[in-house]
Structure formats: C-alpha cells, structure tokens
CSV table of C-alpha atoms in Angstrom, one decimal:
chain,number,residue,atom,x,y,z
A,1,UNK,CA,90.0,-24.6,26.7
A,2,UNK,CA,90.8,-22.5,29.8
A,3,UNK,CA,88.3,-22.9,32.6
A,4,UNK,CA,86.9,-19.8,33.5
A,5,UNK,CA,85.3,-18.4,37.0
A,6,UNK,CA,82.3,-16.0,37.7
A,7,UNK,CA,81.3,-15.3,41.0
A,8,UNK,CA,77.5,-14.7,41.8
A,9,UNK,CA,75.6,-15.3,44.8
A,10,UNK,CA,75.8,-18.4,46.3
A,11,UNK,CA,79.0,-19.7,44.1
A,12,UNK,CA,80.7,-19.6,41.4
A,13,UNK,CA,80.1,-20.4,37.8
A,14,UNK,CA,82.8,-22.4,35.3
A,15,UNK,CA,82.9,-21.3,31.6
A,16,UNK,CA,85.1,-21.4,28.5
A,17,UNK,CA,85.0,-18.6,26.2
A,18,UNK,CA,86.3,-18.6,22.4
A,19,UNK,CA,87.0,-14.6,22.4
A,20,UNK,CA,86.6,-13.0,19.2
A,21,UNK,CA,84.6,-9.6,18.5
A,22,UNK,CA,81.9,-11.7,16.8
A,23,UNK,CA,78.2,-11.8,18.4
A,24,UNK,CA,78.2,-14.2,21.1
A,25,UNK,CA,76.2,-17.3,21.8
A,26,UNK,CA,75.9,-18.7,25.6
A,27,UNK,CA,75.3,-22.5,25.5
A,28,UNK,CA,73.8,-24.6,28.7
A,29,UNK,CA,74.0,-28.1,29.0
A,30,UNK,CA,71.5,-30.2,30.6
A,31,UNK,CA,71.3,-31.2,34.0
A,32,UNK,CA,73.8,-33.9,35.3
A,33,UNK,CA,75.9,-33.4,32.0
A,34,UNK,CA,79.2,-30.9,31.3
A,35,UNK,CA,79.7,-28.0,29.2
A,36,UNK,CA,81.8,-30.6,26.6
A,37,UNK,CA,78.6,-31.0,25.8
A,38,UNK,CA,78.8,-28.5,22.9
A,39,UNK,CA,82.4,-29.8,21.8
A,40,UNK,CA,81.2,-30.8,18.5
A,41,UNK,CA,79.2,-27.8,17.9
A,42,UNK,CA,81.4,-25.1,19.1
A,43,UNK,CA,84.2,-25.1,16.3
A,44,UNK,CA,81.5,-25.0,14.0
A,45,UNK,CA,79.7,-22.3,15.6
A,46,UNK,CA,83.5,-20.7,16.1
A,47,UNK,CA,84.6,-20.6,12.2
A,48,UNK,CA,81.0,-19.6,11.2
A,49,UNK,CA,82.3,-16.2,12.8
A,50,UNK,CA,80.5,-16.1,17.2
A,51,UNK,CA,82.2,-16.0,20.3
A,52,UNK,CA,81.1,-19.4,21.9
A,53,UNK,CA,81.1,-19.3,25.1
A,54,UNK,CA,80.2,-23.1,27.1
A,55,UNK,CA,79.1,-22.7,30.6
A,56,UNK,CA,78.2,-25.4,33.7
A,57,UNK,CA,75.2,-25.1,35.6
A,58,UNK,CA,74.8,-25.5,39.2
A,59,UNK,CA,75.4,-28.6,40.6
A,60,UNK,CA,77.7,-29.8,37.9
A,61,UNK,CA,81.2,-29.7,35.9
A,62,UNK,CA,83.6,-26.7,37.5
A,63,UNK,CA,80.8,-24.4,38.9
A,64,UNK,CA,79.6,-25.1,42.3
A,65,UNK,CA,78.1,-27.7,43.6
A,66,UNK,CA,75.4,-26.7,46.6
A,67,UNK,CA,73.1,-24.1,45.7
A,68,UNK,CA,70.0,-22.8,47.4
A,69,UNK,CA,68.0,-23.1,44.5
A,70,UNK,CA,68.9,-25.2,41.4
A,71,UNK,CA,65.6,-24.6,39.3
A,72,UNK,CA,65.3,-23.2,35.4
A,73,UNK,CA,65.1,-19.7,36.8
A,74,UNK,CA,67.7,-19.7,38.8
A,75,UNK,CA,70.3,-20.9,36.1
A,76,UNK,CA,68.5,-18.6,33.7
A,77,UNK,CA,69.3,-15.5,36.2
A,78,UNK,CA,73.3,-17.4,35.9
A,79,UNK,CA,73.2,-16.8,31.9
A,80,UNK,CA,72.4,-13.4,32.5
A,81,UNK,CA,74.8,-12.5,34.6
A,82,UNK,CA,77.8,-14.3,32.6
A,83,UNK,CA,76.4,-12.0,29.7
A,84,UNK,CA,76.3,-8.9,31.1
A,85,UNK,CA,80.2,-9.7,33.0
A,86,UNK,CA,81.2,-10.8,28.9
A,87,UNK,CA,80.0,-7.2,28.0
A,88,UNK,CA,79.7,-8.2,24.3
A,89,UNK,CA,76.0,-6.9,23.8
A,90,UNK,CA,72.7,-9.3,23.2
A,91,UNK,CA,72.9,-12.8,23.1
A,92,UNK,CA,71.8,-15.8,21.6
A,93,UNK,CA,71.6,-18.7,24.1
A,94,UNK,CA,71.5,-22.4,23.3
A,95,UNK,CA,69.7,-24.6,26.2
A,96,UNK,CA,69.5,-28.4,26.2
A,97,UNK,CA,66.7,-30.2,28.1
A,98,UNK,CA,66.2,-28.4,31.1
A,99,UNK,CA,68.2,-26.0,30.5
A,100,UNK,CA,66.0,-24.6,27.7
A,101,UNK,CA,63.5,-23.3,30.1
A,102,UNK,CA,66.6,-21.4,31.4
A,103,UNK,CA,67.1,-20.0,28.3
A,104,UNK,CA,63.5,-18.6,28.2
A,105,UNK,CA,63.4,-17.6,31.7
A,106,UNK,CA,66.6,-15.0,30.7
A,107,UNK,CA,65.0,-13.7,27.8
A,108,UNK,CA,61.5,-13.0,30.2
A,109,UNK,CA,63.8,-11.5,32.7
A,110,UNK,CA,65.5,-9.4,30.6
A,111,UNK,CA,64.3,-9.5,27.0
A,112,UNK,CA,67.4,-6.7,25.8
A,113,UNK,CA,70.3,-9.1,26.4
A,114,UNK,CA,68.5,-11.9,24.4
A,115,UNK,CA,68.4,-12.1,20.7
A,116,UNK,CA,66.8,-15.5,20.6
A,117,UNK,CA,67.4,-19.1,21.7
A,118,UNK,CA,67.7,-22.6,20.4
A,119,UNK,CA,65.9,-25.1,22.5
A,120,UNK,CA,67.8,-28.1,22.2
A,121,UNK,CA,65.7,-31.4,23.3
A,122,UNK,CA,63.4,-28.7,25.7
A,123,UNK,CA,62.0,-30.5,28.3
A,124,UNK,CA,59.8,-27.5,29.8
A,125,UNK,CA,57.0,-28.7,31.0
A,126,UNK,CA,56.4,-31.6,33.5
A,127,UNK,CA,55.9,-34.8,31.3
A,128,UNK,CA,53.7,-37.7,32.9
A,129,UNK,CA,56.2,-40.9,34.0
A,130,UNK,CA,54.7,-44.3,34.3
A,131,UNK,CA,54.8,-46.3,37.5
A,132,UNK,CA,57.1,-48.3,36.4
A,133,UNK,CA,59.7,-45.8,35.4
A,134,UNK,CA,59.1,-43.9,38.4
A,135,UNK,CA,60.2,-47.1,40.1
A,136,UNK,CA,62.8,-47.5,38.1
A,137,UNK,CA,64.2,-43.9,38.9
A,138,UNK,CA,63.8,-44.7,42.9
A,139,UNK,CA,65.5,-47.5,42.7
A,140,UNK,CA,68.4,-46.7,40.5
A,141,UNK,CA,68.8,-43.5,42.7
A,142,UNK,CA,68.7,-45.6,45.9
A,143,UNK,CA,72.2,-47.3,46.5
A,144,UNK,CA,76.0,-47.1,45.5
A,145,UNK,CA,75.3,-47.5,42.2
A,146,UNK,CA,73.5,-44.3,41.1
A,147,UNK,CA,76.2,-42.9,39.6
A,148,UNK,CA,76.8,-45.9,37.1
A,149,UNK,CA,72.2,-45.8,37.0
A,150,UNK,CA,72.8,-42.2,35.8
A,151,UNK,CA,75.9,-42.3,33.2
A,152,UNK,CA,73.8,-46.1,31.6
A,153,UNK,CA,70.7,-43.6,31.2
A,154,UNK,CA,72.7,-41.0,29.9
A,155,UNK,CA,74.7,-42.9,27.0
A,156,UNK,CA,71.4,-44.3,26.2
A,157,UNK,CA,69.9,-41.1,24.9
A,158,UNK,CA,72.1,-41.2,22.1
A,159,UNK,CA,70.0,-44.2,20.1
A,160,UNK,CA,71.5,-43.8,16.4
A,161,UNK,CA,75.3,-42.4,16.8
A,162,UNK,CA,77.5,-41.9,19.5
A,163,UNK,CA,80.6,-39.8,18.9
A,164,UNK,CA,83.8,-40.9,19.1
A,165,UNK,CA,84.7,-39.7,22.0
A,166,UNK,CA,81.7,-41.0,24.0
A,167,UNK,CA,83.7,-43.5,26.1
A,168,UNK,CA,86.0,-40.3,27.8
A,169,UNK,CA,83.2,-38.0,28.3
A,170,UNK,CA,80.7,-40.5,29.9
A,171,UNK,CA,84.0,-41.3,32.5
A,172,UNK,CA,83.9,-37.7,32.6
A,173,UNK,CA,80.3,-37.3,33.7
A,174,UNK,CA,80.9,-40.4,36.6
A,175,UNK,CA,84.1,-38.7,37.9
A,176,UNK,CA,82.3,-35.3,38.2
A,177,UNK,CA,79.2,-36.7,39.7
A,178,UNK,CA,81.1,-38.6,42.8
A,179,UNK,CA,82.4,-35.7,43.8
A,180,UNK,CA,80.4,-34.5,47.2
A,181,UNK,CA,77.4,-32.6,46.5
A,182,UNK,CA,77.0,-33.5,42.7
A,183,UNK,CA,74.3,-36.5,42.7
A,184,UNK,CA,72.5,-34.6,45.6
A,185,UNK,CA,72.3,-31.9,43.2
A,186,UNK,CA,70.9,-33.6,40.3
A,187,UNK,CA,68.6,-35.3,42.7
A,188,UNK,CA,67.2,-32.1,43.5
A,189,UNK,CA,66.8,-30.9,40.0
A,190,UNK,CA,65.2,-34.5,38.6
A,191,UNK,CA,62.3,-33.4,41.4
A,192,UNK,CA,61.8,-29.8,40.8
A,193,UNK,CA,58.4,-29.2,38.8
A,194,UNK,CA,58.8,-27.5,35.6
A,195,UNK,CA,55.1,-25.9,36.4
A,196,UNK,CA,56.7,-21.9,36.5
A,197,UNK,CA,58.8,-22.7,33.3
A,198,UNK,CA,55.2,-24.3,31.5
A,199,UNK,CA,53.4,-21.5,32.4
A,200,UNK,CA,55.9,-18.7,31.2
A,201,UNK,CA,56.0,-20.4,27.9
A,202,UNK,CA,52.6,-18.6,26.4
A,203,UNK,CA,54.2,-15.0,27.5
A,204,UNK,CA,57.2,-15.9,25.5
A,205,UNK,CA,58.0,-13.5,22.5
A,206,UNK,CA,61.8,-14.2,22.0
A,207,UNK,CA,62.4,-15.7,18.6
A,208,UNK,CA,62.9,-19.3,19.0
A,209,UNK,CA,64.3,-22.6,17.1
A,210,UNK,CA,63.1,-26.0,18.8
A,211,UNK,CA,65.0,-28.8,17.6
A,212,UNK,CA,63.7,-32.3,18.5
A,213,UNK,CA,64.8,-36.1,17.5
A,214,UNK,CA,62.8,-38.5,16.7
A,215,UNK,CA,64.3,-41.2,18.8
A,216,UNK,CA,64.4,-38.6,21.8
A,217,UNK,CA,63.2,-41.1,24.7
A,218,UNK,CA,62.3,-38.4,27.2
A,219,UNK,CA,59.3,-38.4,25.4
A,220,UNK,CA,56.7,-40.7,24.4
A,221,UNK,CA,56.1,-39.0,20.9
A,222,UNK,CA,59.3,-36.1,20.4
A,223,UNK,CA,58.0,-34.7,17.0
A,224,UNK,CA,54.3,-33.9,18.9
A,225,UNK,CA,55.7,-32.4,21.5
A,226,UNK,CA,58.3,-30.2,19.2
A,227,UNK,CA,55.2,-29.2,17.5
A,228,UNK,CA,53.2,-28.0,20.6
A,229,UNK,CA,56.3,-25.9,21.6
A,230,UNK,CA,57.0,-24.4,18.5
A,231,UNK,CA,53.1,-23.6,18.5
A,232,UNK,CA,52.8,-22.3,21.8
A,233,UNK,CA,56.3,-20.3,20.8
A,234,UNK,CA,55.0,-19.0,18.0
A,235,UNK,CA,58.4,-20.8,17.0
A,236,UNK,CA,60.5,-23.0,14.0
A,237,UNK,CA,61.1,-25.9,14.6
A,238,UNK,CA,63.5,-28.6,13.4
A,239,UNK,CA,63.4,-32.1,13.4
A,240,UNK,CA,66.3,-34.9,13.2
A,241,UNK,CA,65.5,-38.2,12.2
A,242,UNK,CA,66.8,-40.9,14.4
A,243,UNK,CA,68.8,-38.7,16.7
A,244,UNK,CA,67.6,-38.6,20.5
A,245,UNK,CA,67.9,-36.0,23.3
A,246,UNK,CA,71.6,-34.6,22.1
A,247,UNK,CA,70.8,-33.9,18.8
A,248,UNK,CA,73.7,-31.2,18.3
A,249,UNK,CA,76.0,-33.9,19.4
A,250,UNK,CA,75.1,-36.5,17.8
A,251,UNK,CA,74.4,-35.5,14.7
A,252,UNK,CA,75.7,-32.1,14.3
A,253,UNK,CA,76.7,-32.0,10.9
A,254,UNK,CA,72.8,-31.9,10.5
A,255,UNK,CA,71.9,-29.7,13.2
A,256,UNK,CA,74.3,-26.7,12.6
A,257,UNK,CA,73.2,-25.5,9.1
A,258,UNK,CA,69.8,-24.8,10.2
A,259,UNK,CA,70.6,-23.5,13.4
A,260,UNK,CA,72.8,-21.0,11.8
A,261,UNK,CA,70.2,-20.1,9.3
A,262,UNK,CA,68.1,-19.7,11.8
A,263,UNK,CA,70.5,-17.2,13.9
A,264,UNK,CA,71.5,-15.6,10.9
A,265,UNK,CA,67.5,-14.7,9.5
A,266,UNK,CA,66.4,-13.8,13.3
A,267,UNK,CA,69.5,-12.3,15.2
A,268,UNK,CA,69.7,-8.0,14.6
C-alpha cells in the first residue's frame, strides 16, 4: 500500500490508509517492529467494512527516526494527531505491546476521538527481569550483532505458528533497523519506565479488549497478567491458546472474530 506522510513536531509520521467511508481503526505496532505488522489482520478488518489505517512509530519503519521523546505518551499524542488530520470522526485504535499504553494514553488525552481500543500483548506496566536476562539484554545490545540479537528475539515470540511470510518481514525488520538512528531508538524505548502508563491505567474508562497468548514470553504467567488488566480496565478479555506476543498475527483467524464482536457490541 502507498506510504503515507504526516508531519508533527519533531518529524514525520509513515502510514497506509485503506480509504473507505467506513469507521476507522488506527493500529500501532510495537516497538522495534513495522506497521506490516497488521498485514494479516487488515483485509480482514477491510472486508468486515473499516478504514484500516497502519501507522509506524517513532524510531521505526518510514516515520522518523530521532525523536526527543519516544515514550507511550508521546506516540499516543502521534495517534491523535493522524486521527484528527484523517477527519473520519472517533476511533478505535489497536496497540501491540508497548504501544497499547499508547493507545490508552490517546483515549486519556482526548477521550472524544476514541471509541475504544484493543490491547494486543499490553505490556503497560514495568515487569520485573531476572539478572540473567538483564544480562542477556546488555550483552546482545553491546556489539555488531544487536541487530541479528534483536530480529532472533523477535521471531522467537511467535512459539506455535509463524506466517508464511515470516522470513521477508524479519529481513525487513534488520534492514530497517541498520539504518542510522533506528537501534538507538529502540535502545531508548527498551529503557523507558512504563511507571506514567501503569499509573494511568486505574483512571481508564475507555472500553477495552485485552487479548493475551498463552505462550506470550514477555511474561512469566500471560493469562494472570491479562486478567489483572482486564480487572484494573474494568475490561474483556481474550485469550489464545499457544499463540505468544503477536497474537493477531499469528493466529488471526482466531483473533478477528472476537475482536470484531467486540468493536461491533462497544463502538457507537
């Protein structure tokens, strides 16, 4: 799809955009990943009738690389700019990982452009990390190989099914991240503290769908922490056997019926 550009302040932001007069859905990829992310999703998304709009975040794919601030909020403050330059009314954002406390921080900022989000593997809070992985992050991060350290952890958060297509988009990811600016980037964003993003979470009343697989490694139990956050959300929640942090791509045959229900029951 055509690559897209919106200018904000400090850079620009990349996007695709499926047109249509149908109610529009903004989706955020996690950090160090691309806006293919939603490739498998979108067409479904597309022929159930929304305007699917994709987007990169800072640091990463088409949108600019160096930014002032790369945190939650910041991209959050992004999403609501691309939806109020889309002028197609409220909308409902998707956010994987990180990006899901974007999603949240956008509906807090302004709560009349957001219909309700899906919080796609949320990681918004600051989860304790063992010695040993913290070693293993410092060292993997420490020489010319970082980019291949980063694109082995990546392809290894899909434990149960990877789509066909894995091979091109992890070459993808490598290519975009050696180009200057890109690992400092995720650097940066691997170190912020989610600490702002936890403690917005209880003043959340956006509706909300946290979807969670069981084989997510990010976390030592995934279906607990779903739980707390569909709790704390006053939430639904949704969980996918066997599928890790990408649930909507790798199994999204499972994950789009009930995130379309969901949409379809909450969205006004």
């Amino acid at each position: 799809m055509e690559t897209r550009f919106l200018t904000v302040d400090g850079g620009h932001i990349a996007y695709d955009d499926t047109g249509g007069d149908g109610p529009l859905i903004v989706a955020i990829p996690g950090m160090g990943d691309l806006r293919s992310e939603y490739r498998l999703l979108r067409p479904i998304l597309q022929n159930a009738g929304y305007r699917v709009v994709t987007m990169d975040v800072r640091g990463f794919g088409e949108t600019s690389a160096q930014w002032p601030d790369y945190s939650a909020h910041a991209v959050g403050c992004d999403v609501l700019a691309l939806i109020e330059h889309l002028k197609s009314g409220e909308a409902i954002i998707l956010g994987n990982s990180f990006a899901a406390g974007a999603t949240l921080w956008a509906a807090h900022d302004a709560p009349t452009y957001v219909s309700c989000v899906v919080l796609l593997g949320p990681i918004v809070r600051d989860l304790k990390v063992s010695w040993f992985a913290m070693l293993a992050l410092q060292l993997g991060f420490a020489g010319p190989w970082r980019v291949w350290f980063w694109a082995t952890y990546w392809n290894s958060l899909f434990p149960t099914h990877k789509p066909a297509d894995q091979g091109q988009v992890k070459a993808a990811i490598m290519k975009n991240l050696r180009e200057p600016g890109r690992m400092a980037a995720l650097r940066t964003m691997i170190s912020l503290s989610k600490a702002d993003t936890a403690a917005l979470i209880p003043w959340s009343r956006v509706p909300a769908l946290v979807v969670m697989g069981t084989r997510d490694p990010d976390f030592p139990d995934a279906e607990a922490e779903a739980r707390w956050l569909a709790t704390q959300l006053h939430a639904d929640s949704l969980i996918i056997d066997e599928a890790g942090h990408y649930p909507h791509t790798e199994m999204p045959e499972r994950v789009a019926p009930e995130l379309l229900s969901f949409i379809a029951r909450v969205h006004v």
